[in-house]
GROMACS .gro file of C-alpha atoms in nm:
model
  369
    1MET     CA    1   4.443  -3.631   0.742
    2LYS     CA    2   4.086  -3.574   0.616
    3LEU     CA    3   3.960  -3.756   0.914
    4ILE     CA    4   4.155  -3.550   1.138
    5LYS     CA    5   4.032  -3.228   0.992
    6GLN     CA    6   3.647  -3.378   0.997
    7LEU     CA    7   3.709  -3.444   1.389
    8SER     CA    8   3.886  -3.105   1.438
    9ILE     CA    9   3.568  -2.935   1.275
   10VAL     CA   10   3.337  -3.147   1.482
   11GLY     CA   11   3.539  -3.070   1.791
   12MET     CA   12   3.526  -2.698   1.729
   13LEU     CA   13   3.154  -2.711   1.675
   14LEU     CA   14   3.085  -2.879   2.001
   15LEU     CA   15   3.299  -2.635   2.179
   16LEU     CA   16   3.108  -2.357   2.033
   17THR     CA   17   2.794  -2.509   2.123
   18CYS     CA   18   2.901  -2.546   2.479
   19ILE     CA   19   3.020  -2.188   2.492
   20ALA     CA   20   2.680  -2.086   2.347
   21GLN     CA   21   2.494  -2.303   2.621
   22ALA     CA   22   2.701  -2.164   2.884
   23GLN     CA   23   2.590  -1.832   2.816
   24ASN     CA   24   2.222  -1.887   2.865
   25PHE     CA   25   2.006  -1.963   3.163
   26THR     CA   26   1.670  -2.164   3.160
   27ILE     CA   27   1.359  -2.141   3.351
   28GLN     CA   28   1.147  -2.448   3.307
   29GLY     CA   29   0.815  -2.495   3.494
   30THR     CA   30   0.523  -2.720   3.546
   31ILE     CA   31   0.186  -2.606   3.677
   32GLU     CA   32  -0.045  -2.869   3.840
   33HIS     CA   33  -0.360  -2.699   3.726
   34PRO     CA   34  -0.262  -2.488   3.415
   35GLN     CA   35  -0.479  -2.245   3.253
   36PRO     CA   36  -0.342  -2.253   2.916
   37THR     CA   37  -0.498  -1.900   2.792
   38LYS     CA   38  -0.301  -1.728   3.061
   39ALA     CA   39   0.067  -1.676   3.031
   40VAL     CA   40   0.323  -1.671   3.292
   41LEU     CA   41   0.477  -1.332   3.360
   42LEU     CA   42   0.850  -1.289   3.387
   43LYS     CA   43   1.000  -0.960   3.534
   44VAL     CA   44   1.364  -0.837   3.576
   45PHE     CA   45   1.487  -0.613   3.853
   46ASP     CA   46   1.567  -0.259   3.727
   47ALA     CA   47   1.822  -0.050   3.916
   48GLN     CA   48   1.681   0.272   3.740
   49THR     CA   49   1.335   0.240   3.870
   50MET     CA   50   1.438   0.012   4.167
   51GLN     CA   51   1.121  -0.211   4.083
   52TYR     CA   52   1.069  -0.528   3.873
   53LYS     CA   53   0.984  -0.443   3.505
   54TRP     CA   54   0.801  -0.669   3.250
   55GLN     CA   55   1.047  -0.872   3.038
   56GLN     CA   56   0.824  -1.118   2.861
   57ASN     CA   57   0.533  -1.347   2.874
   58ILE     CA   58   0.575  -1.721   2.873
   59ASP     CA   59   0.311  -1.929   2.702
   60VAL     CA   60   0.193  -2.221   2.900
   61ALA     CA   61   0.147  -2.562   2.742
   62LYS     CA   62  -0.181  -2.772   2.761
   63ASN     CA   63  -0.010  -3.015   3.015
   64GLY     CA   64   0.100  -2.724   3.229
   65SER     CA   65   0.464  -2.700   3.100
   66PHE     CA   66   0.646  -2.363   3.030
   67GLN     CA   67   0.991  -2.303   2.937
   68VAL     CA   68   1.206  -1.973   2.864
   69THR     CA   69   1.581  -1.946   2.785
   70LEU     CA   70   1.738  -1.611   2.819
   71PRO     CA   71   2.095  -1.484   2.757
   72PHE     CA   72   2.285  -1.463   3.064
   73THR     CA   73   2.488  -1.124   3.090
   74GLU     CA   74   2.499  -1.059   3.451
   75MET     CA   75   2.370  -1.191   3.772
   76ASN     CA   76   2.035  -1.035   3.866
   77LEU     CA   77   1.691  -1.106   4.050
   78TYR     CA   78   1.388  -1.199   3.843
   79GLN     CA   79   1.018  -1.236   3.944
   80LEU     CA   80   0.791  -1.486   3.798
   81ASN     CA   81   0.425  -1.445   3.805
   82VAL     CA   82   0.207  -1.759   3.776
   83TYR     CA   83  -0.156  -1.653   3.793
   84GLY     CA   84  -0.089  -1.419   4.078
   85LYS     CA   85   0.146  -1.609   4.276
   86LYS     CA   86   0.494  -1.433   4.287
   87GLY     CA   87   0.825  -1.605   4.298
   88ARG     CA   88   1.173  -1.441   4.329
   89ILE     CA   89   1.459  -1.600   4.141
   90ALA     CA   90   1.821  -1.519   4.181
   91VAL     CA   91   2.025  -1.571   3.862
   92GLU     CA   92   2.380  -1.586   3.956
   93GLN     CA   93   2.524  -1.797   3.684
   94PRO     CA   94   2.416  -1.977   3.352
   95GLU     CA   95   2.206  -2.279   3.500
   96LYS     CA   96   1.875  -2.465   3.462
   97ILE     CA   97   1.617  -2.353   3.712
   98GLN     CA   98   1.314  -2.559   3.785
   99VAL     CA   99   0.977  -2.412   3.899
  100ALA     CA  100   0.708  -2.619   4.012
  101VAL     CA  101   0.349  -2.464   4.091
  102LYS     CA  102   0.109  -2.677   4.291
  103GLY     CA  103  -0.239  -2.617   4.433
  104LYS     CA  104  -0.552  -2.472   4.274
  105GLU     CA  105  -0.722  -2.197   4.527
  106LYS     CA  106  -0.386  -2.132   4.707
  107LEU     CA  107  -0.086  -2.166   4.494
  108GLN     CA  108   0.250  -2.282   4.606
  109MET     CA  109   0.591  -2.236   4.409
  110LYS     CA  110   0.897  -2.413   4.468
  111ILE     CA  111   1.210  -2.307   4.284
  112THR     CA  112   1.509  -2.528   4.260
  113GLY     CA  113   1.848  -2.536   4.040
  114SER     CA  114   1.922  -2.177   4.137
  115THR     CA  115   2.243  -2.116   4.347
  116GLY     CA  116   2.112  -1.780   4.431
  117ASN     CA  117   1.781  -1.902   4.547
  118GLN     CA  118   1.943  -2.170   4.756
  119ASN     CA  119   2.152  -1.933   4.927
  120MET     CA  120   1.833  -1.696   5.004
  121ARG     CA  121   1.668  -1.997   5.157
  122ALA     CA  122   1.964  -2.047   5.374
  123PHE     CA  123   1.965  -1.673   5.485
  124HIS     CA  124   1.595  -1.692   5.584
  125LYS     CA  125   1.654  -2.027   5.763
  126TYR     CA  126   1.946  -1.849   5.950
  127LEU     CA  127   1.744  -1.527   6.007
  128ASN     CA  128   1.468  -1.723   6.189
  129GLN     CA  129   1.749  -1.898   6.387
  130LEU     CA  130   1.900  -1.571   6.492
  131GLN     CA  131   1.563  -1.414   6.598
  132GLY     CA  132   1.500  -1.731   6.803
  133LYS     CA  133   1.846  -1.711   6.962
  134HIS     CA  134   1.859  -1.328   7.040
  135PHE     CA  135   1.488  -1.242   7.085
  136GLY     CA  136   1.327  -1.569   7.171
  137GLY     CA  137   1.022  -1.493   7.416
  138LEU     CA  138   1.080  -1.104   7.411
  139LYS     CA  139   0.773  -1.040   7.185
  140GLU     CA  140   0.528  -1.233   7.391
  141ARG     CA  141   0.643  -1.043   7.715
  142ALA     CA  142   0.613  -0.710   7.526
  143MET     CA  143   0.269  -0.775   7.405
  144LYS     CA  144   0.176  -0.847   7.773
  145ALA     CA  145   0.339  -0.566   7.916
  146VAL     CA  146   0.175  -0.329   7.648
  147LYS     CA  147  -0.188  -0.499   7.717
  148GLU     CA  148  -0.138  -0.455   8.097
  149ASN     CA  149   0.037  -0.096   8.057
  150ASN     CA  150   0.322  -0.223   8.263
  151THR     CA  151   0.552   0.061   8.200
  152LYS     CA  152   0.815  -0.105   8.418
  153GLU     CA  153   0.834  -0.412   8.241
  154MET     CA  154   0.820  -0.210   7.885
  155ALA     CA  155   1.130  -0.038   8.013
  156ALA     CA  156   1.320  -0.340   8.119
  157LEU     CA  157   1.228  -0.507   7.784
  158GLU     CA  158   1.350  -0.194   7.584
  159VAL     CA  159   1.705  -0.231   7.769
  160ILE     CA  160   1.732  -0.606   7.693
  161LYS     CA  161   1.602  -0.549   7.320
  162ASN     CA  162   1.862  -0.295   7.260
  163GLU     CA  163   2.152  -0.507   7.401
  164LYS     CA  164   2.041  -0.840   7.220
  165MET     CA  165   2.000  -0.625   6.876
  166LYS     CA  166   2.406  -0.565   6.889
  167GLY     CA  167   2.456  -0.944   6.871
  168PHE     CA  168   2.180  -1.001   6.616
  169GLU     CA  169   2.301  -0.747   6.385
  170ALA     CA  170   2.681  -0.870   6.426
  171ASP     CA  171   2.564  -1.220   6.351
  172LEU     CA  172   2.366  -1.108   6.043
  173LYS     CA  173   2.662  -0.897   5.890
  174GLN     CA  174   2.885  -1.198   5.928
  175PHE     CA  175   2.645  -1.416   5.728
  176ILE     CA  176   2.582  -1.149   5.459
  177GLU     CA  177   2.964  -1.099   5.400
  178GLY     CA  178   2.988  -1.490   5.359
  179LEU     CA  179   2.761  -1.469   5.048
  180GLY     CA  180   3.035  -1.274   4.858
  181VAL     CA  181   2.924  -1.061   4.572
  182SER     CA  182   2.608  -1.211   4.476
  183ALA     CA  183   2.250  -1.171   4.393
  184ALA     CA  184   2.163  -1.342   4.720
  185ALA     CA  185   2.398  -1.083   4.916
  186TYR     CA  186   2.237  -0.801   4.763
  187TYR     CA  187   1.878  -0.961   4.860
  188ALA     CA  188   1.990  -1.032   5.201
  189ILE     CA  189   2.141  -0.708   5.297
  190GLY     CA  190   1.786  -0.541   5.237
  191PHE     CA  191   1.693  -0.691   5.558
  192MET     CA  192   1.927  -0.458   5.745
  193ASP     CA  193   1.851  -0.090   5.829
  194LEU     CA  194   2.034   0.117   5.574
  195ASN     CA  195   1.988   0.440   5.813
  196ILE     CA  196   2.181   0.265   6.074
  197HIS     CA  197   2.433   0.041   5.892
  198LEU     CA  198   2.536   0.291   5.622
  199ASP     CA  199   2.900   0.203   5.666
  200PHE     CA  200   2.838  -0.162   5.623
  201PHE     CA  201   2.631  -0.121   5.326
  202LYS     CA  202   2.932   0.080   5.168
  203LYS     CA  203   3.170  -0.183   5.274
  204VAL     CA  204   2.969  -0.463   5.077
  205GLY     CA  205   2.908  -0.195   4.803
  206GLU     CA  206   3.278  -0.148   4.729
  207ARG     CA  207   3.319  -0.512   4.689
  208PHE     CA  208   3.029  -0.516   4.429
  209LYS     CA  209   3.199  -0.186   4.256
  210GLN     CA  210   3.517  -0.381   4.241
  211LYS     CA  211   3.415  -0.702   4.095
  212TYR     CA  212   3.112  -0.592   3.895
  213PRO     CA  213   3.103  -0.206   3.853
  214LYS     CA  214   2.848  -0.174   3.579
  215HIS     CA  215   2.625  -0.424   3.675
  216ASN     CA  216   2.259  -0.379   3.756
  217LEU     CA  217   2.274  -0.478   4.131
  218THR     CA  218   2.592  -0.271   4.183
  219ARG     CA  219   2.395   0.033   4.063
  220ALA     CA  220   2.100  -0.050   4.260
  221LEU     CA  221   2.289  -0.079   4.583
  222TRP     CA  222   2.490   0.246   4.543
  223LYS     CA  223   2.167   0.427   4.452
  224ASP     CA  224   2.033   0.303   4.804
  225ILE     CA  225   2.363   0.423   4.943
  226LYS     CA  226   2.339   0.782   4.786
  227GLY     CA  227   1.985   0.805   4.895
  228ALA     CA  228   2.083   0.742   5.268
  229GLU     CA  229   2.353   1.004   5.246
  230ARG     CA  230   2.086   1.249   5.217
  231THR     CA  231   1.972   1.186   5.575
  232ALA     CA  232   2.339   1.139   5.708
  233ILE     CA  233   2.460   1.310   6.025
  234GLY     CA  234   2.515   1.675   5.961
  235ALA     CA  235   2.269   1.699   5.643
  236VAL     CA  236   1.965   1.904   5.676
  237ALA     CA  237   1.661   1.690   5.713
  238PRO     CA  238   1.457   1.688   5.395
  239ASN     CA  239   1.142   1.884   5.432
  240PHE     CA  240   0.802   1.755   5.418
  241THR     CA  241   0.422   1.871   5.452
  242LEU     CA  242   0.183   1.628   5.597
  243ILE     CA  243  -0.157   1.624   5.778
  244ASP     CA  244  -0.203   1.619   6.137
  245VAL     CA  245  -0.502   1.447   6.325
  246ASN     CA  246  -0.741   1.739   6.267
  247GLY     CA  247  -0.648   1.734   5.893
  248GLN     CA  248  -0.428   2.043   5.906
  249LYS     CA  249  -0.107   2.062   5.697
  250GLN     CA  250   0.208   2.086   5.901
  251SER     CA  251   0.570   2.131   5.747
  252LEU     CA  252   0.880   2.020   5.934
  253THR     CA  253   1.063   2.362   5.857
  254ALA     CA  254   0.787   2.537   6.048
  255TYR     CA  255   0.971   2.380   6.355
  256ARG     CA  256   1.316   2.554   6.282
  257GLY     CA  257   1.431   2.714   6.616
  258LYS     CA  258   1.349   2.412   6.840
  259TYR     CA  259   1.525   2.094   6.872
  260VAL     CA  260   1.311   1.834   6.698
  261VAL     CA  261   1.272   1.446   6.741
  262VAL     CA  262   1.120   1.292   6.412
  263GLU     CA  263   0.961   0.978   6.532
  264PHE     CA  264   0.864   0.746   6.268
  265TRP     CA  265   0.622   0.485   6.400
  266ALA     CA  266   0.289   0.283   6.320
  267SER     CA  267  -0.010   0.161   6.515
  268TRP     CA  268   0.111  -0.217   6.465
  269CYS     CA  269   0.464  -0.146   6.583
  270LEU     CA  270   0.505  -0.305   6.931
  271GLY     CA  271   0.867  -0.167   6.963
  272CYS     CA  272   0.743   0.177   6.920
  273ARG     CA  273   0.488   0.147   7.196
  274ILE     CA  274   0.744  -0.001   7.428
  275GLU     CA  275   0.924   0.337   7.398
  276TYR     CA  276   0.620   0.556   7.477
  277PRO     CA  277   0.631   0.584   7.859
  278LYS     CA  278   0.991   0.708   7.847
  279LEU     CA  279   0.927   0.937   7.553
  280LYS     CA  280   0.647   1.100   7.740
  281LYS     CA  281   0.849   1.171   8.020
  282ILE     CA  282   1.122   1.320   7.813
  283TYR     CA  283   0.867   1.542   7.637
  284ALA     CA  284   0.717   1.659   7.949
  285THR     CA  285   1.070   1.747   8.090
  286TYR     CA  286   1.224   1.922   7.786
  287LYS     CA  287   0.931   2.069   7.590
  288SER     CA  288   0.963   2.391   7.777
  289GLN     CA  289   1.316   2.410   7.694
  290GLY     CA  290   1.277   2.394   7.340
  291LEU     CA  291   1.214   2.037   7.245
  292GLU     CA  292   0.936   1.904   7.009
  293ILE     CA  293   0.859   1.544   6.905
  294LEU     CA  294   0.674   1.498   6.575
  295GLY     CA  295   0.520   1.173   6.535
  296VAL     CA  296   0.489   1.055   6.187
  297SER     CA  297   0.288   0.753   6.124
  298ASP     CA  298   0.358   0.490   5.849
  299ASP     CA  299   0.002   0.342   5.888
  300ARG     CA  300  -0.171   0.256   5.552
  301GLN     CA  301  -0.505   0.396   5.662
  302THR     CA  302  -0.588   0.711   5.869
  303LYS     CA  303  -0.821   0.509   6.100
  304GLN     CA  304  -0.562   0.292   6.248
  305TRP     CA  305  -0.327   0.602   6.281
  306LYS     CA  306  -0.589   0.822   6.472
  307ALA     CA  307  -0.711   0.523   6.695
  308ALA     CA  308  -0.354   0.467   6.797
  309VAL     CA  309  -0.286   0.827   6.881
  310THR     CA  310  -0.593   0.843   7.099
  311ARG     CA  311  -0.543   0.486   7.253
  312ASP     CA  312  -0.169   0.547   7.360
  313GLN     CA  313  -0.249   0.913   7.450
  314LEU     CA  314   0.032   1.065   7.231
  315PRO     CA  315   0.091   1.430   7.365
  316TRP     CA  316   0.316   1.549   7.076
  317PRO     CA  317   0.204   1.650   6.721
  318ASN     CA  318   0.123   1.353   6.498
  319LEU     CA  319   0.110   1.348   6.115
  320TRP     CA  320   0.045   1.070   5.852
  321ILE     CA  321   0.265   0.997   5.577
  322GLY     CA  322   0.001   0.874   5.346
  323GLN     CA  323   0.129   0.831   4.985
  324ASN     CA  324   0.405   1.109   5.044
  325LYS     CA  325   0.771   1.048   4.929
  326VAL     CA  326   0.876   1.072   5.277
  327ARG     CA  327   0.954   0.687   5.303
  328LYS     CA  328   1.187   0.717   5.009
  329ASP     CA  329   1.345   1.048   5.130
  330TYR     CA  330   1.425   0.907   5.480
  331ASN     CA  331   1.487   0.542   5.364
  332ILE     CA  332   1.226   0.411   5.600
  333SER     CA  333   1.267   0.036   5.635
  334ASN     CA  334   1.249  -0.038   6.005
  335LEU     CA  335   1.034   0.107   6.276
  336PRO     CA  336   1.083   0.276   6.516
  337PHE     CA  337   1.308   0.500   6.367
  338ASN     CA  338   1.383   0.853   6.466
  339LEU     CA  339   1.609   1.140   6.391
  340LEU     CA  340   1.717   1.435   6.619
  341LEU     CA  341   1.739   1.762   6.463
  342ASP     CA  342   1.914   2.087   6.570
  343LYS     CA  343   1.789   2.444   6.562
  344GLN     CA  344   1.873   2.487   6.198
  345GLY     CA  345   1.700   2.127   6.088
  346ARG     CA  346   2.048   1.957   6.050
  347ILE     CA  347   2.053   1.578   6.174
  348ILE     CA  348   2.259   1.542   6.477
  349ALA     CA  349   2.187   1.195   6.580
  350LYS     CA  350   1.975   0.899   6.434
  351LYS     CA  351   1.806   0.574   6.569
  352LEU     CA  352   1.831   0.686   6.946
  353THR     CA  353   1.673   0.472   7.229
  354PRO     CA  354   1.482   0.701   7.487
  355GLU     CA  355   1.787   0.669   7.721
  356GLN     CA  356   2.029   0.789   7.450
  357LEU     CA  357   1.804   1.074   7.366
  358GLU     CA  358   1.779   1.199   7.697
  359VAL     CA  359   2.164   1.184   7.742
  360LYS     CA  360   2.201   1.396   7.396
  361LEU     CA  361   1.945   1.644   7.516
  362LYS     CA  362   2.110   1.693   7.856
  363GLU     CA  363   2.430   1.740   7.665
  364LEU     CA  364   2.262   2.005   7.426
  365MET     CA  365   2.090   2.213   7.713
  366LYS     CA  366   2.394   2.227   7.909
  367ASN     CA  367   2.588   2.365   7.631
  368GLY     CA  368   2.338   2.603   7.536
  369ARG     CA  369   2.334   2.473   7.175
   0.00000   0.00000   0.00000
């Protein structure tokens, strides 16, 4: 009887140990060329700031090994910083994650043992396959057309791109749905344009909310969704005041009383440049009827922005985002991106191709709105 009690106690202890271990996750790493005086930095994604915030420093042993064990409370994204080399880790369950850092001047980081990272790698592989399947060869043709200023070819490529985009996005949505409610799914959906696919984001967001209503990634996803609703159809476009090419400040509200196309672009955006020939024709036709186009450049430097305005001979007012909060207010993630505003500044359409814009303008002018 005494032996049975002892065995029972041992069994309980083993069970408790297993339970305790099951609630932790461990990150173990090796660095080929360690710098023992420098710690490895671990950050965790925070829904409040939508950024990675510092969690702790991890000491590195002389042989280059390091390890940290943390409580697993919910799935989340972490960032590991090894001497400036950053790696994202998706923690979806209690598991042991291995990190190998090789190289001296140019570091390479390999992360294994994480189910989430495995799914993120699968996503990137599939994304590359999709790009080849739907857009293979188009980029080279577009670069050649822009270089030669072949407006006919640009117009043809714009039609092809818009048609192929439908299949690309449908395939991408299907893959993301297959990831279920996971850190990898949250990561993957970030590659889609929230402004265009708000309904899909809400669909995924509802699944997150049902399964993990209070989790960090659920709150982050819905924070993005609520932000996108500020620029939904029918909403008044957030005002902004930016500088033009002459250094003068211009505000969006100053254009009330006109139909306004807010066209977000950048000097490096090939898709933007392909649209310019048709946009110029539309501008020439409808400017006298109350249309204005406001180009808003997302270039990081004014030099590239101003050079592009001159190079492409853009006839409409052009503004520069700079460090303004416009990116956040309008959820700018992909270029080109545009919004059509009515005379009161309300959003009546988004992400229009030049062909769609012309159809919409004809309708508006015909109805005298």
